[in-house]
mmCIF file of C-alpha atoms in Angstrom:
data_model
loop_
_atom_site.group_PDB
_atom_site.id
_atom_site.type_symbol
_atom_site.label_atom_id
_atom_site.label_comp_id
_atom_site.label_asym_id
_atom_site.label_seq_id
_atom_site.Cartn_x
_atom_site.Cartn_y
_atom_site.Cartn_z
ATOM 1 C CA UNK A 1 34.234 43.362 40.335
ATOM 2 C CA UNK A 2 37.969 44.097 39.116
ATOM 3 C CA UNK A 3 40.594 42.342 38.633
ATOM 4 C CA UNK A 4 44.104 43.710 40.164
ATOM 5 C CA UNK A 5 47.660 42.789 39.683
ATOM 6 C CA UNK A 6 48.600 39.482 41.420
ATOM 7 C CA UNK A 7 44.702 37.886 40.670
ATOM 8 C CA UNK A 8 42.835 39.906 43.595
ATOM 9 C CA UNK A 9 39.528 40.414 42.316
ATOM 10 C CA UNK A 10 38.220 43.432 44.179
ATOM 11 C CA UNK A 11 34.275 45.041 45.111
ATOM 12 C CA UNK A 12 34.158 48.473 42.614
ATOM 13 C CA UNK A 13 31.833 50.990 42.164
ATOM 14 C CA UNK A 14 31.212 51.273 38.312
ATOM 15 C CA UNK A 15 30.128 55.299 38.170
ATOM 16 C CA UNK A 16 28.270 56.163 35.168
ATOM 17 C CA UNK A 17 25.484 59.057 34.057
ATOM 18 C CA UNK A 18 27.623 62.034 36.468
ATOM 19 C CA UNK A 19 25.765 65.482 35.629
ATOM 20 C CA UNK A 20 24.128 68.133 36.861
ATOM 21 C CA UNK A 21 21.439 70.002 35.131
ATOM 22 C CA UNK A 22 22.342 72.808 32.650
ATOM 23 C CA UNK A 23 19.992 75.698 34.981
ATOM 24 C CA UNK A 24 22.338 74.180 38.007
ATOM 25 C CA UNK A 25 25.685 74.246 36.886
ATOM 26 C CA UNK A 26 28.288 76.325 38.492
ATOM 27 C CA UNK A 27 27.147 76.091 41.999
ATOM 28 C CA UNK A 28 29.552 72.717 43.586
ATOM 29 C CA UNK A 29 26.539 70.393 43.344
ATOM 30 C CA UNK A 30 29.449 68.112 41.156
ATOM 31 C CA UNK A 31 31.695 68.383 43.963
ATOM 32 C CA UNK A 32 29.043 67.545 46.798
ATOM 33 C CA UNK A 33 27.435 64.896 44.991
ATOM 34 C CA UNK A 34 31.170 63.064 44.536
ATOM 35 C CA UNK A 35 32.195 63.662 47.471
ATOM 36 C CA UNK A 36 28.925 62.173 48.969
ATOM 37 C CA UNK A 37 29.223 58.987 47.057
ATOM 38 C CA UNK A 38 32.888 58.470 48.267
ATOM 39 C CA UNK A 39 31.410 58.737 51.522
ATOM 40 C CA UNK A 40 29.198 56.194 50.809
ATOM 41 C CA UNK A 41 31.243 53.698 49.154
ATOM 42 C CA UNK A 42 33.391 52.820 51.605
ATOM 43 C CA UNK A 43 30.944 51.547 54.598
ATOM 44 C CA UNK A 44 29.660 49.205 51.189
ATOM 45 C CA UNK A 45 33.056 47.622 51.025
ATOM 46 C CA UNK A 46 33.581 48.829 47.330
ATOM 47 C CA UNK A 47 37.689 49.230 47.523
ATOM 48 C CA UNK A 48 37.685 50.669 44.036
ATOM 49 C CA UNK A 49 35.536 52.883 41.984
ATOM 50 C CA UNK A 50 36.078 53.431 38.281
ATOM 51 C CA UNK A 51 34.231 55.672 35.115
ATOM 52 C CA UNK A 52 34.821 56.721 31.943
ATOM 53 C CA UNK A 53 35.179 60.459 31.918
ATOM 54 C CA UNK A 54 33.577 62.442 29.202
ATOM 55 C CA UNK A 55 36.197 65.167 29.738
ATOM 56 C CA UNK A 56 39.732 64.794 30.679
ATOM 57 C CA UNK A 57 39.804 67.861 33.452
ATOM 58 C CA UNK A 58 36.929 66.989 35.986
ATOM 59 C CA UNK A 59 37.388 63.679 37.835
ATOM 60 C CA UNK A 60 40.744 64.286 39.352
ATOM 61 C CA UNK A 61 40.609 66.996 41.876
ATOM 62 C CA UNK A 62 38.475 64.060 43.486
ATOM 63 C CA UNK A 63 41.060 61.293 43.619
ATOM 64 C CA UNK A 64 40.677 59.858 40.003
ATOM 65 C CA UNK A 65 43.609 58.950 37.690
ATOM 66 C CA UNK A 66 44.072 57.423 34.747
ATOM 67 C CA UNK A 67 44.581 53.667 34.936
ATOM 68 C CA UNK A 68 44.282 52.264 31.691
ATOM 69 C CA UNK A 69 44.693 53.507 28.189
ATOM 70 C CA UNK A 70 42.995 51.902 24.765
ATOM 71 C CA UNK A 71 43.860 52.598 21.293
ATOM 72 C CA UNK A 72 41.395 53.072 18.334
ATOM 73 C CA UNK A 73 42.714 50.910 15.162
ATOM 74 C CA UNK A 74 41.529 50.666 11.303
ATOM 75 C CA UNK A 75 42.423 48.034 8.951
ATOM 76 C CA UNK A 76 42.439 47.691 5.499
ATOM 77 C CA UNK A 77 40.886 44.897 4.265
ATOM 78 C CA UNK A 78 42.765 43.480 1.564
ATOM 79 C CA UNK A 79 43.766 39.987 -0.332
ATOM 80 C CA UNK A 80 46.995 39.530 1.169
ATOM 81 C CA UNK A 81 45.209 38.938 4.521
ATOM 82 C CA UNK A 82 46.994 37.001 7.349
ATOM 83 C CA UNK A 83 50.996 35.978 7.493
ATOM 84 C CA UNK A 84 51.086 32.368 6.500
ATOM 85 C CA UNK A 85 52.554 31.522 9.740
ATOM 86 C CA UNK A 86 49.915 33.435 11.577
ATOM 87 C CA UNK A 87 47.540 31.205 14.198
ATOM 88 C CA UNK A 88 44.289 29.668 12.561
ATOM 89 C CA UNK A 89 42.786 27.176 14.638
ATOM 90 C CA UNK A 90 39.616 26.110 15.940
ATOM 91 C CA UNK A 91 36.637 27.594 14.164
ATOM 92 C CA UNK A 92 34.214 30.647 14.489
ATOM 93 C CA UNK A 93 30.477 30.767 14.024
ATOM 94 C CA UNK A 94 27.932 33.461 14.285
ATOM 95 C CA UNK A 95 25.289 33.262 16.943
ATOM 96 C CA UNK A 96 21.642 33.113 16.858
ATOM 97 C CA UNK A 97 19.172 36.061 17.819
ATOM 98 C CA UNK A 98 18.308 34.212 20.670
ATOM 99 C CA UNK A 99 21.959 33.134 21.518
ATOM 100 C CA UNK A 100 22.928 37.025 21.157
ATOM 101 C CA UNK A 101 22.378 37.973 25.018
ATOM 102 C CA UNK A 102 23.405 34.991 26.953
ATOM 103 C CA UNK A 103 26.327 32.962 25.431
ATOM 104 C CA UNK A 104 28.649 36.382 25.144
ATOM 105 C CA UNK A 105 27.467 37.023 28.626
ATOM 106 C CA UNK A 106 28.459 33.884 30.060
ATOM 107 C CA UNK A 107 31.643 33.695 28.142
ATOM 108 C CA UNK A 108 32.753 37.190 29.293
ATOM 109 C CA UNK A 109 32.374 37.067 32.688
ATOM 110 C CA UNK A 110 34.067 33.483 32.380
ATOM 111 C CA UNK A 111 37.159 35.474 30.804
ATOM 112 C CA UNK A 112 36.758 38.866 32.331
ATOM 113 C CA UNK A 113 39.229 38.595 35.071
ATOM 114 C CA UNK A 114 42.494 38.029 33.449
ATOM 115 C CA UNK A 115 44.474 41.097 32.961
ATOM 116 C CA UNK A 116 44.061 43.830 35.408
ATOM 117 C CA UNK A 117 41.439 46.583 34.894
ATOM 118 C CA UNK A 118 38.431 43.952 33.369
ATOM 119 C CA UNK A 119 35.202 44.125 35.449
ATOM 120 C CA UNK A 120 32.652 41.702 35.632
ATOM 121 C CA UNK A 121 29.675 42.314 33.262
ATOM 122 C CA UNK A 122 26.603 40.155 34.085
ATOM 123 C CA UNK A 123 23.653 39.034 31.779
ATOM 124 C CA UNK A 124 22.277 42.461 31.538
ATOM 125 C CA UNK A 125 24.949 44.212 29.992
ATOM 126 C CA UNK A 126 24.576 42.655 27.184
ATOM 127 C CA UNK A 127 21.120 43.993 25.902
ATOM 128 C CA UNK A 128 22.145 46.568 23.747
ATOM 129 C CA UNK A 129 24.327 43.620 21.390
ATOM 130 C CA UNK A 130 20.547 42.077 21.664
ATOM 131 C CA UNK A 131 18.709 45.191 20.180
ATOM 132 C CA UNK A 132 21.089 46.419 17.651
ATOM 133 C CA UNK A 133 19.666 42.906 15.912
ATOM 134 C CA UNK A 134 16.501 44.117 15.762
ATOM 135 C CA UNK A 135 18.161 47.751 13.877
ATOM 136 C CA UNK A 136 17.702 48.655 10.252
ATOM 137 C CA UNK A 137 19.900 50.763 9.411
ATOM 138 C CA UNK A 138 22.651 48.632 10.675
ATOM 139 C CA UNK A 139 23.879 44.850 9.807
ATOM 140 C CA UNK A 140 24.842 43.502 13.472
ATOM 141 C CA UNK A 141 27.048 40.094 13.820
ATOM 142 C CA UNK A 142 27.684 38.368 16.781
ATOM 143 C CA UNK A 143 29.983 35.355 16.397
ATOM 144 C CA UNK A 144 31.864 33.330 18.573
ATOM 145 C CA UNK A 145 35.547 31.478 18.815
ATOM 146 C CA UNK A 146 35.500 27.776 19.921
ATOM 147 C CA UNK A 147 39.145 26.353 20.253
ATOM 148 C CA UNK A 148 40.156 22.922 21.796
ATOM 149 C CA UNK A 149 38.637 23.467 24.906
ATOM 150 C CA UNK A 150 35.626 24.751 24.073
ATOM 151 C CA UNK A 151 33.717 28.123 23.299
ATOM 152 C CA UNK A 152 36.735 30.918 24.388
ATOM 153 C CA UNK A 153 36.064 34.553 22.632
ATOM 154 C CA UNK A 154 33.268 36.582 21.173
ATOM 155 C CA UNK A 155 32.867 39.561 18.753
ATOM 156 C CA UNK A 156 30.212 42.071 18.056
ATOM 157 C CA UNK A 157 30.460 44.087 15.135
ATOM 158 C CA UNK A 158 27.871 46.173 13.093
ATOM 159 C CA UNK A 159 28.338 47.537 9.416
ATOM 160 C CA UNK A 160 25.744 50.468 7.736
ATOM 161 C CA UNK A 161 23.207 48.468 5.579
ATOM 162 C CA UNK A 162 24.022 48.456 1.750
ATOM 163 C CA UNK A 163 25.544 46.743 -0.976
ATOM 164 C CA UNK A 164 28.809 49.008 -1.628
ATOM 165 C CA UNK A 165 32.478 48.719 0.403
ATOM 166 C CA UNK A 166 31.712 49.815 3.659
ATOM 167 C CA UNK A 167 33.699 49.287 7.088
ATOM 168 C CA UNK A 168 32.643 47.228 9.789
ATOM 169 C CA UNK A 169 33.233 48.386 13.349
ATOM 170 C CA UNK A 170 33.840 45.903 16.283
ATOM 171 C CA UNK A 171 31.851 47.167 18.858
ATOM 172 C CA UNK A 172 33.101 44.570 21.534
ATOM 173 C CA UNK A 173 35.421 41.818 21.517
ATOM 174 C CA UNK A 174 36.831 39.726 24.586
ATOM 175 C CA UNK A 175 39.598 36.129 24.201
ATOM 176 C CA UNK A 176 40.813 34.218 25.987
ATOM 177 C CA UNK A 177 44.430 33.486 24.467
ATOM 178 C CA UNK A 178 45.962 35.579 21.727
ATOM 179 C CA UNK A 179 45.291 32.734 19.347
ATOM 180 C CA UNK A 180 41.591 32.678 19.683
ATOM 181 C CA UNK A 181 41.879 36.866 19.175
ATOM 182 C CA UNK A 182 43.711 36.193 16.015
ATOM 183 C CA UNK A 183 40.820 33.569 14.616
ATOM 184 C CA UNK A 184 38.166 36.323 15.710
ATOM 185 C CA UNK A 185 40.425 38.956 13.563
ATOM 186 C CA UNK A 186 40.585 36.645 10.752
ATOM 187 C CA UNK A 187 36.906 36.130 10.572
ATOM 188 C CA UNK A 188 36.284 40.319 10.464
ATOM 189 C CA UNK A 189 38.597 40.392 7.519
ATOM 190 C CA UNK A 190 37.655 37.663 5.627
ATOM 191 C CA UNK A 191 33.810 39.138 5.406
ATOM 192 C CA UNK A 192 32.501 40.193 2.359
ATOM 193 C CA UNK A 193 31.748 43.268 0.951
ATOM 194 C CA UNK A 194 33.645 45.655 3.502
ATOM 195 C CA UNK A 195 36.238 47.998 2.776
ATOM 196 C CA UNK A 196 38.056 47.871 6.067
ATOM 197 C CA UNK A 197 37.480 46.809 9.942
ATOM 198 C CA UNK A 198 37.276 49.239 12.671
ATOM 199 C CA UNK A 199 37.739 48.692 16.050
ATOM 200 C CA UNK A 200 37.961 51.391 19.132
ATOM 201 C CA UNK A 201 38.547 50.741 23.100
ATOM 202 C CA UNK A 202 41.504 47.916 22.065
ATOM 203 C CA UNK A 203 44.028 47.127 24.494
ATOM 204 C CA UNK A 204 47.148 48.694 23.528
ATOM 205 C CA UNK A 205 49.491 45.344 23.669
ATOM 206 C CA UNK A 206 47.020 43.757 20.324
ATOM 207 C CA UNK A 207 49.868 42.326 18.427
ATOM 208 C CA UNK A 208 47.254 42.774 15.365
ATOM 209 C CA UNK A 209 50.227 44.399 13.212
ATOM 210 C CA UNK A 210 52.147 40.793 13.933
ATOM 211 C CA UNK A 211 49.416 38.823 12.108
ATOM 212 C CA UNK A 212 49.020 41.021 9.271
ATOM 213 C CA UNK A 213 50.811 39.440 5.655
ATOM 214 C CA UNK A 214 51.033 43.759 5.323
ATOM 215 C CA UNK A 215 51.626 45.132 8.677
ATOM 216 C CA UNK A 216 51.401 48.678 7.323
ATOM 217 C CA UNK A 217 47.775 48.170 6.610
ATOM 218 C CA UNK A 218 46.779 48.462 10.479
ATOM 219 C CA UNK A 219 46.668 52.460 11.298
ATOM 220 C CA UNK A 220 46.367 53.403 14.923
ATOM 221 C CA UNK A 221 44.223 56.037 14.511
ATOM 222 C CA UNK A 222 43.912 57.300 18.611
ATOM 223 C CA UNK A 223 45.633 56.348 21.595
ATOM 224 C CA UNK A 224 43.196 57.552 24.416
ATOM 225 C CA UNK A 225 42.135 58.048 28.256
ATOM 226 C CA UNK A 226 40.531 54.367 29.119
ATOM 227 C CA UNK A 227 39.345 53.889 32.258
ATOM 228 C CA UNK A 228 39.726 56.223 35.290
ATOM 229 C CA UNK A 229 40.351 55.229 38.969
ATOM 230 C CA UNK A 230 39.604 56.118 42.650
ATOM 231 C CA UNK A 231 41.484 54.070 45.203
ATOM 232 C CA UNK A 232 38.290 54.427 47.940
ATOM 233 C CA UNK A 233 40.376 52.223 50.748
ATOM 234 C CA UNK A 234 44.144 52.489 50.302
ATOM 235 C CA UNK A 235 45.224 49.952 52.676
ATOM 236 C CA UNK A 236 43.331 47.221 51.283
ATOM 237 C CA UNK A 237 43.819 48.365 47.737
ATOM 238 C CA UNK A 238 47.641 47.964 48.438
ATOM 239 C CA UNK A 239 46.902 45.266 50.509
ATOM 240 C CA UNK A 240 45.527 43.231 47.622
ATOM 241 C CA UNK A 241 47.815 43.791 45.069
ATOM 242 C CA UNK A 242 50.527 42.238 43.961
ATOM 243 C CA UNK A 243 54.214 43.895 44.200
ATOM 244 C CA UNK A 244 57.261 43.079 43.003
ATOM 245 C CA UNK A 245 59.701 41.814 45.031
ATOM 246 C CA UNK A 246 61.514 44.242 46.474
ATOM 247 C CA UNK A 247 64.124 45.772 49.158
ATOM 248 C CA UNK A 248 61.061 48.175 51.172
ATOM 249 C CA UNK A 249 59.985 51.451 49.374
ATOM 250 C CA UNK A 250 58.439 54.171 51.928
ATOM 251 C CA UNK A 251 55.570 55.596 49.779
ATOM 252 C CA UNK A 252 53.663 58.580 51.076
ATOM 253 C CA UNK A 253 50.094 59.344 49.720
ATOM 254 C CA UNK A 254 47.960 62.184 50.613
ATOM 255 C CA UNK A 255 43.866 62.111 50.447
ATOM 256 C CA UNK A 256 42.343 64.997 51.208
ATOM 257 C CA UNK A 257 39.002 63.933 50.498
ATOM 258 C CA UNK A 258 39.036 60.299 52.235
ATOM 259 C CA UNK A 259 41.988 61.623 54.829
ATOM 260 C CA UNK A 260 41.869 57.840 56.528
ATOM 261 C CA UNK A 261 43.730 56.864 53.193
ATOM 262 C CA UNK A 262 46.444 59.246 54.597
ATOM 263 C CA UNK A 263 49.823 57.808 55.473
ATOM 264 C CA UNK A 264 53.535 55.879 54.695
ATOM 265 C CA UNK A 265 53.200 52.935 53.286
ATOM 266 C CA UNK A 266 55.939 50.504 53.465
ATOM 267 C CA UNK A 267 56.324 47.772 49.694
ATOM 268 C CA UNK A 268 58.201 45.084 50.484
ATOM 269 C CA UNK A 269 58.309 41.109 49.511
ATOM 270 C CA UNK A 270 55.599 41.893 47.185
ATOM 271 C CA UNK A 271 53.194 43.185 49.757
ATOM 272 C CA UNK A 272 52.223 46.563 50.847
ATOM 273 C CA UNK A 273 50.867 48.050 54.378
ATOM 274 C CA UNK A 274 50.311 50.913 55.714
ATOM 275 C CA UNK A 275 53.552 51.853 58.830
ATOM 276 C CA UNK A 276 53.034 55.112 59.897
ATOM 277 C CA UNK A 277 50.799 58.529 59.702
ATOM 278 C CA UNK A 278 52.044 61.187 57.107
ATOM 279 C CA UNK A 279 54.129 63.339 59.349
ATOM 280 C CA UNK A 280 55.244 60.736 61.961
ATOM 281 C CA UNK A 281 58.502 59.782 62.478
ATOM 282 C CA UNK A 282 59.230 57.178 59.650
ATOM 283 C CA UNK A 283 59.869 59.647 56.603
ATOM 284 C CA UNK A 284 58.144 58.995 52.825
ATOM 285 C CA UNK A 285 61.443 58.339 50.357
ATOM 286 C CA UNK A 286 58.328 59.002 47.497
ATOM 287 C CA UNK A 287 55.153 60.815 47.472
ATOM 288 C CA UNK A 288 52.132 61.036 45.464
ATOM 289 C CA UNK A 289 48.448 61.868 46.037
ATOM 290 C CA UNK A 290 45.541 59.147 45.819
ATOM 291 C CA UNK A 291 44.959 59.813 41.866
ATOM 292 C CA UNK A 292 48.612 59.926 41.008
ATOM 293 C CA UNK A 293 48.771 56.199 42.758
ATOM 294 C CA UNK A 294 45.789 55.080 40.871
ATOM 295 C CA UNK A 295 47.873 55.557 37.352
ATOM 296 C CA UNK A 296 50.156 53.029 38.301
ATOM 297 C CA UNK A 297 48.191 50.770 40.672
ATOM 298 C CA UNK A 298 46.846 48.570 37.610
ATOM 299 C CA UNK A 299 50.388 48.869 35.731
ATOM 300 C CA UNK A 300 49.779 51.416 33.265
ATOM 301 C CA UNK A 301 52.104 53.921 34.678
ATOM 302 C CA UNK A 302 55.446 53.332 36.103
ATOM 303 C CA UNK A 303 56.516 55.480 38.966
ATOM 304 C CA UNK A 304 59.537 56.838 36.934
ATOM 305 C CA UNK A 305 57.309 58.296 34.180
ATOM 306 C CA UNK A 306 55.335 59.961 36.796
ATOM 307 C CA UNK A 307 58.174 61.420 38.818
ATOM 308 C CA UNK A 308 59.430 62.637 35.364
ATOM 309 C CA UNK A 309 56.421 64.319 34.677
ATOM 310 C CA UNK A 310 55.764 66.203 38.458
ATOM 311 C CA UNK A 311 53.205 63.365 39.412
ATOM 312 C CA UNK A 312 54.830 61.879 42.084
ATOM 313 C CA UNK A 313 57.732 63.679 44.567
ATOM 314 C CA UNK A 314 60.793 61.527 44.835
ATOM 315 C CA UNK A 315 63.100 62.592 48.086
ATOM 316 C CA UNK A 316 65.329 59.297 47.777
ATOM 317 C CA UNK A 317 66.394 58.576 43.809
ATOM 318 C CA UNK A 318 67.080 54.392 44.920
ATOM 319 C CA UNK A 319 63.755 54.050 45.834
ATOM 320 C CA UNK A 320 62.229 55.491 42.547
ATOM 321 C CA UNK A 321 64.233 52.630 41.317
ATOM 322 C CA UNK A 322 62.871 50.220 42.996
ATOM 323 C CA UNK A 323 59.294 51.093 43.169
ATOM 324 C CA UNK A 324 59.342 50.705 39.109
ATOM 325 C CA UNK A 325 59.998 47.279 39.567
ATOM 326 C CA UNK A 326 57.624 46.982 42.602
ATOM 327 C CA UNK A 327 54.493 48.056 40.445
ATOM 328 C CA UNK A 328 55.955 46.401 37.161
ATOM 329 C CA UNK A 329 52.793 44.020 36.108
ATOM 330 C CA UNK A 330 53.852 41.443 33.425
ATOM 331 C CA UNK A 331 50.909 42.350 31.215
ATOM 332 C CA UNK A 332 49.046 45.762 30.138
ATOM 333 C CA UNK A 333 45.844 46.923 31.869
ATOM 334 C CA UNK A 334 42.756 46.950 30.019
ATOM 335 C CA UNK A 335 39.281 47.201 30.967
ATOM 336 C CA UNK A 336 37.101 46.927 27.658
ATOM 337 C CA UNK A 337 33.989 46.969 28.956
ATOM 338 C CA UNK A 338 31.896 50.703 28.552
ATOM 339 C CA UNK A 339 29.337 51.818 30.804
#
């Protein structure tokens, strides 16, 4: 399940392991077989799907876009640490082998939902975390944040075995408040014996550089593609989210694989529904297709960026306007969770 602007939670299809054989390639079986499970989602009430695309060109000629972006980050490690002023409260404390699998799990899905873009994990996500303890070639730590009301944050991080500076690399790490992000922080740079702290997959709002005593020692090494979105049931996708208020916007969107998505929709008083057929009487003032909505559905994206860059067709400049501040979220959109 996914969180949405506004607090919606919403059914979505997590689509992982897409291929086709290498003696079977070049022959649509891509095309059929995602064009058959976008069939299929829809009669299972899954509004949303979402992946992680392993190349940049493939998933939207069948309604994906871009919907969240993640940066990969490197820290030095160094003795000047933390600003003086920086949060350090409550304390952190790294979990047992048999606490490895179930308290992150819990904790997660307890703070999953509260930005737009984070899914729901469950229990069995977490088994890899649970076997890279049993590695040797790799030191694995688990810890976990507990502020004033309780446990609220985890981080998994692994470091190549050794006794020589050597960076440790946060594999996953979920808060619930910025302070109990910066505590988990502090704890990666305060461990011994590592040269620097790696981290990919980070939301790209981390004030990490604002907690630093040396800002400059925080390198963003790659701002990337996060997670990619297919909005399976336009009306209730709109229907659920959250809008700013706003005089109405008329915003046209064309699906040619899932043509029931077809139509103007009309974003008003912070809700959106579906007036009339493309074509009809009532004319779009903006128009997009279904993947160029999905890059600003979660926030990412604002509607003047894309109708800068060809994504979306504006026929009345006013309502370009006002459909920024219609899809304006007050936060960044972030899924961090792989699969």
């Amino acid at each position: 399940r996914m969180a949405v602007p506004g607090g919606a939670v919403l059914d979505t299809a997590a689509v992982t392991q897409v291929g086709v054989r290498a003696d079977h390639t070049r022959r649509g079986l891509l095309s059929a077989l995602m064009r058959a499970q976008l069939d299929d989602l829809a009669p299972r009430g899954e509004v949303l799907a979402a992946l992680h695309a392993s190349e940049a060109r493939i998933y939207g000629r069948f309604g994906y876009g871009v919907a969240t972006r993640a940066r990969e980050v490197r820290v030095r490690r160094s003795g000047r640490g933390f600003r003086p002023t920086a949060p350090a409260e409550g304390t952190v404390r790294l979990l047992t082998p048999d606490e490895i699998r179930s308290v992150p799990a819990a904790l997660h899905d307890r703070i999953a939902l509260q930005r737009p873009g984070m899914i729901t994990r469950g229990e069995t996500w977490f088994r890899p975390p649970a076997d890279w303890a049993k590695r040797d070639d790799r030191s694995v730590l688990v810890a976990v944040h507990t502020g004033s009301e309780g446990e609220d944050g985890f981080v998994v991080a692994t470091a190549a075995r050794g006794h020589a500076a050597r960076p440790l690399s946060v594999e996953d790490m979920h808060a619930d408040s910025p302070r109990a992000a910066a505590a988990l922080w502090r704890f990666l740079l305060d461990v011994d014996l590592i040269a620097e702290v790696t981290a990919w997959g980070r939301p790209l709002d981390e004030p990490l550089d604002l907690l630093l005593a040396d800002p400059r020692g925080l390198t963003v090494t790659a701002v990337e593609d996060e997670l990619w979105l297919r909005l399976v049931d336009v009306p209730a996708a709109l229907a659920a989210r959250s809008f700013g208020d706003v005089d109405p916007v008329l915003l046209g969107v064309h699906d040619p694989l899932l043509e029931g998505n077809a139509g103007v929709y009309r974003i008003a008083d912070g809700t959106a529904e579906r007036v009339e057929p493309l074509g009809g009487p009532v004319a779009p003032q903006i128009e997009c297709d279904v993947a160029a909505l999905a890059m600003a559905y979660l926030g990412d994206r604002r509607p003047a960026e894309l109708a800068a860059t060809g994504w979306w067709t504006v026929h009345d400049p006013a309502a370009l306007e006002r459909a920024d501040a219609a899809f304006a979220t007050p936060v960044v959109p972030w899924c961090g969770t792989m699969f």
